PDB file of C-alpha atoms and ligand atoms in Angstrom:
ATOM      1  CA  MET A  26     -21.425 -28.259 -27.655  1.00 54.00           C
ATOM      2  CA  ARG A  27     -23.476 -26.954 -24.752  1.00 59.00           C
ATOM      3  CA  ILE A  28     -20.884 -28.132 -22.273  1.00 56.00           C
ATOM      4  CA  LEU A  29     -18.191 -26.389 -24.280  1.00 55.00           C
ATOM      5  CA  THR A  30     -20.184 -23.132 -24.239  1.00 56.00           C
ATOM      6  CA  PHE A  31     -20.625 -23.508 -20.495  1.00 53.00           C
ATOM      7  CA  MET A  32     -16.921 -24.064 -19.978  1.00 52.00           C
ATOM      8  CA  THR A  33     -16.041 -21.090 -22.164  1.00 51.00           C
ATOM      9  CA  SER A  34     -18.334 -18.730 -20.273  1.00 51.00           C
ATOM     10  CA  THR A  35     -17.018 -20.013 -16.941  1.00 48.00           C
ATOM     11  CA  LEU A  36     -13.507 -19.330 -18.122  1.00 48.00           C
ATOM     12  CA  LEU A  37     -14.468 -15.800 -19.166  1.00 48.00           C
ATOM     13  CA  ILE A  38     -15.992 -15.128 -15.740  1.00 47.00           C
ATOM     14  CA  VAL A  39     -12.831 -16.356 -14.040  1.00 46.00           C
ATOM     15  CA  MET A  40     -10.703 -14.150 -16.283  1.00 47.00           C
ATOM     16  CA  ALA A  41     -12.914 -11.109 -15.597  1.00 49.00           C
ATOM     17  CA  ALA A  42     -12.659 -11.726 -11.848  1.00 48.00           C
ATOM     18  CA  THR A  43      -8.886 -11.932 -12.118  1.00 48.00           C
ATOM     19  CA  ALA A  44      -8.737  -8.640 -13.997  1.00 51.00           C
ATOM     20  CA  ALA A  45     -10.921  -6.949 -11.362  1.00 51.00           C
ATOM     21  CA  GLU A  46      -8.471  -8.098  -8.687  1.00 56.00           C
ATOM     22  CA  ALA A  47      -5.749  -5.965 -10.216  1.00 71.00           C
ATOM     23  CA  HIS A  48      -6.109  -3.143  -7.713  1.00 89.00           C
ATOM     24  CA  ALA A  49      -3.314  -1.073  -6.279  1.00 94.00           C
ATOM     25  CA  PHE A  50      -1.648  -3.394  -3.823  1.00 95.00           C
ATOM     26  CA  LEU A  51       1.516  -2.605  -2.001  1.00 97.00           C
ATOM     27  CA  ASP A  52       4.349  -3.948  -4.112  1.00 97.00           C
ATOM     28  CA  HIS A  53       7.167  -2.943  -1.812  1.00 97.00           C
ATOM     29  CA  ALA A  54       8.023  -0.405   0.841  1.00 98.00           C
ATOM     30  CA  GLU A  55      11.051   1.400   2.225  1.00 98.00           C
ATOM     31  CA  PRO A  56      11.682   0.706   5.072  1.00 98.00           C
ATOM     32  CA  ARG A  57      10.704  -2.814   4.127  1.00 98.00           C
ATOM     33  CA  VAL A  58       7.585  -4.414   5.563  1.00 98.00           C
ATOM     34  CA  GLY A  59       8.404  -5.944   8.941  1.00 98.00           C
ATOM     35  CA  SER A  60      12.048  -4.919   8.807  1.00 98.00           C
ATOM     36  CA  THR A  61      14.365  -3.511  11.447  1.00 98.00           C
ATOM     37  CA  VAL A  62      16.487  -0.595  10.317  1.00 98.00           C
ATOM     38  CA  PRO A  63      19.559   0.521  12.286  1.00 97.00           C
ATOM     39  CA  THR A  64      19.045   4.253  11.707  1.00 97.00           C
ATOM     40  CA  ALA A  65      15.845   6.277  11.616  1.00 98.00           C
ATOM     41  CA  PRO A  66      14.515   6.691   8.065  1.00 98.00           C
ATOM     42  CA  ARG A  67      13.583  10.238   6.999  1.00 98.00           C
ATOM     43  CA  GLU A  68      10.638   9.071   4.938  1.00 98.00           C
ATOM     44  CA  VAL A  69       8.438   6.103   4.162  1.00 98.00           C
ATOM     45  CA  SER A  70       8.146   5.224   0.505  1.00 98.00           C
ATOM     46  CA  LEU A  71       5.367   2.928  -0.728  1.00 98.00           C
ATOM     47  CA  SER A  72       5.326   1.471  -4.226  1.00 98.00           C
ATOM     48  CA  PHE A  73       2.024   0.115  -5.499  1.00 97.00           C
ATOM     49  CA  THR A  74       1.066  -2.165  -8.349  1.00 96.00           C
ATOM     50  CA  GLN A  75      -0.994   0.569 -10.044  1.00 95.00           C
ATOM     51  CA  ASN A  76      -0.952   4.325 -10.386  1.00 96.00           C
ATOM     52  CA  LEU A  77      -2.708   6.210  -7.589  1.00 96.00           C
ATOM     53  CA  GLU A  78      -5.269   9.004  -7.483  1.00 95.00           C
ATOM     54  CA  PRO A  79      -3.386  11.536  -5.310  1.00 95.00           C
ATOM     55  CA  ALA A  80      -6.516  13.281  -3.993  1.00 94.00           C
ATOM     56  CA  PHE A  81      -7.863  10.070  -2.472  1.00 95.00           C
ATOM     57  CA  SER A  82      -4.711   8.345  -1.240  1.00 97.00           C
ATOM     58  CA  SER A  83      -3.199   8.756   2.189  1.00 97.00           C
ATOM     59  CA  VAL A  84      -0.707   7.288   4.622  1.00 98.00           C
ATOM     60  CA  GLU A  85      -0.174   7.626   8.356  1.00 98.00           C
ATOM     61  CA  VAL A  86       2.798   6.531  10.424  1.00 98.00           C
ATOM     62  CA  LYS A  87       2.337   6.107  14.175  1.00 98.00           C
ATOM     63  CA  ASP A  88       4.568   5.109  17.037  1.00 98.00           C
ATOM     64  CA  ALA A  89       3.741   2.387  19.573  1.00 97.00           C
ATOM     65  CA  SER A  90       1.649   4.822  21.639  1.00 98.00           C
ATOM     66  CA  GLY A  91      -0.408   5.869  18.609  1.00 98.00           C
ATOM     67  CA  THR A  92       1.189   9.285  18.113  1.00 98.00           C
ATOM     68  CA  ARG A  93       1.608  10.329  14.506  1.00 98.00           C
ATOM     69  CA  VAL A  94       5.215  10.683  13.465  1.00 98.00           C
ATOM     70  CA  ASP A  95       4.750  11.481   9.769  1.00 98.00           C
ATOM     71  CA  LEU A  96       4.946  15.026   8.448  1.00 98.00           C
ATOM     72  CA  GLY A  97       1.432  15.046   7.009  1.00 95.00           C
ATOM     73  CA  LYS A  98       0.543  15.307   3.348  1.00 92.00           C
ATOM     74  CA  PRO A  99       2.220  12.603   1.280  1.00 97.00           C
ATOM     75  CA  SER A 100       3.715  13.260  -2.116  1.00 98.00           C
ATOM     76  CA  ILE A 101       2.366  10.968  -4.792  1.00 98.00           C
ATOM     77  CA  SER A 102       3.850  10.356  -8.186  1.00 97.00           C
ATOM     78  CA  ALA A 103       2.348   7.662 -10.416  1.00 96.00           C
ATOM     79  CA  SER A 104       2.420   4.478  -8.320  1.00 97.00           C
ATOM     80  CA  VAL A 105       4.707   5.754  -5.537  1.00 98.00           C
ATOM     81  CA  MET A 106       3.562   7.507  -2.364  1.00 98.00           C
ATOM     82  CA  ARG A 107       6.077   9.081   0.028  1.00 98.00           C
ATOM     83  CA  VAL A 108       5.694  10.791   3.363  1.00 98.00           C
ATOM     84  CA  GLY A 109       8.366  12.497   5.457  1.00 98.00           C
ATOM     85  CA  LEU A 110       8.999  11.466   9.054  1.00 98.00           C
ATOM     86  CA  LYS A 111       9.856  13.320  12.234  1.00 98.00           C
ATOM     87  CA  PRO A 112      13.142  12.217  13.849  1.00 97.00           C
ATOM     88  CA  LEU A 113      12.308   8.740  15.128  1.00 98.00           C
ATOM     89  CA  PRO A 114      13.702   7.341  18.365  1.00 97.00           C
ATOM     90  CA  PRO A 115      14.236   3.565  18.495  1.00 98.00           C
ATOM     91  CA  GLY A 116      10.933   1.710  18.569  1.00 98.00           C
ATOM     92  CA  THR A 117       8.252   0.060  16.479  1.00 98.00           C
ATOM     93  CA  TYR A 118       6.219   2.080  13.992  1.00 98.00           C
ATOM     94  CA  ARG A 119       3.042   1.244  12.117  1.00 98.00           C
ATOM     95  CA  VAL A 120       2.397   2.458   8.587  1.00 98.00           C
ATOM     96  CA  ARG A 121      -1.265   2.550   7.577  1.00 98.00           C
ATOM     97  CA  TRP A 122      -2.146   3.342   3.978  1.00 98.00           C
ATOM     98  CA  GLN A 123      -5.339   3.763   2.003  1.00 97.00           C
ATOM     99  CA  VAL A 124      -5.230   4.371  -1.704  1.00 97.00           C
ATOM    100  CA  LEU A 125      -7.552   4.850  -4.638  1.00 96.00           C
ATOM    101  CA  SER A 126      -6.074   3.431  -7.791  1.00 94.00           C
ATOM    102  CA  VAL A 127      -6.784   4.652 -11.296  1.00 91.00           C
ATOM    103  CA  ASP A 128      -9.153   1.689 -11.762  1.00 91.00           C
ATOM    104  CA  THR A 129     -11.358   3.380  -9.087  1.00 92.00           C
ATOM    105  CA  HIS A 130     -10.863   0.675  -6.453  1.00 95.00           C
ATOM    106  CA  THR A 131      -9.866   1.506  -2.894  1.00 96.00           C
ATOM    107  CA  THR A 132      -7.442  -0.716  -1.035  1.00 96.00           C
ATOM    108  CA  GLU A 133      -5.848  -0.353   2.371  1.00 97.00           C
ATOM    109  CA  GLY A 134      -3.354  -2.067   4.562  1.00 97.00           C
ATOM    110  CA  SER A 135      -0.777  -1.640   7.260  1.00 98.00           C
ATOM    111  CA  PHE A 136       2.590  -2.937   8.337  1.00 98.00           C
ATOM    112  CA  THR A 137       5.229  -2.238  10.922  1.00 98.00           C
ATOM    113  CA  PHE A 138       8.935  -1.547  10.882  1.00 98.00           C
ATOM    114  CA  ARG A 139      11.399  -1.115  13.681  1.00 98.00           C
ATOM    115  CA  VAL A 140      14.115   1.419  14.319  1.00 98.00           C
ATOM    116  CA  GLY A 141      17.012   0.214  16.438  1.00 96.00           C
ATOM    117  CA  GLN A 142      18.449  -3.154  17.258  1.00 75.00           C
TER     118      GLN A 142
HETATM  119 CU1   CU B 201      -9.010  -2.731  -8.919  1.00 83.26          CU
END
């Protein structure tokens, strides 16, 4: 009986840890993570696994020399964050995001995409 109680509480801890892992992670992006697109996109769109707190979520897009190419303040609706882009010449661009999800956890990440061949 004691071993069963032990196993049950261990299982509960594992389940609680799994639930706490359900932060806002990047589900998918447009342009896609690591992709090469033939024509310059006019915006980056990031879809997350949870709704975001707009006041504490941000995204930056930079070219290979570190110059920002996004238009500034992103628009955030539920779990999707979008930011407009300046006209992009061919090259590699890095998207860096930091978001606060409605479960009060902050997550961040980055990826690149390429414009051109
Ligand atoms: Cu979380």
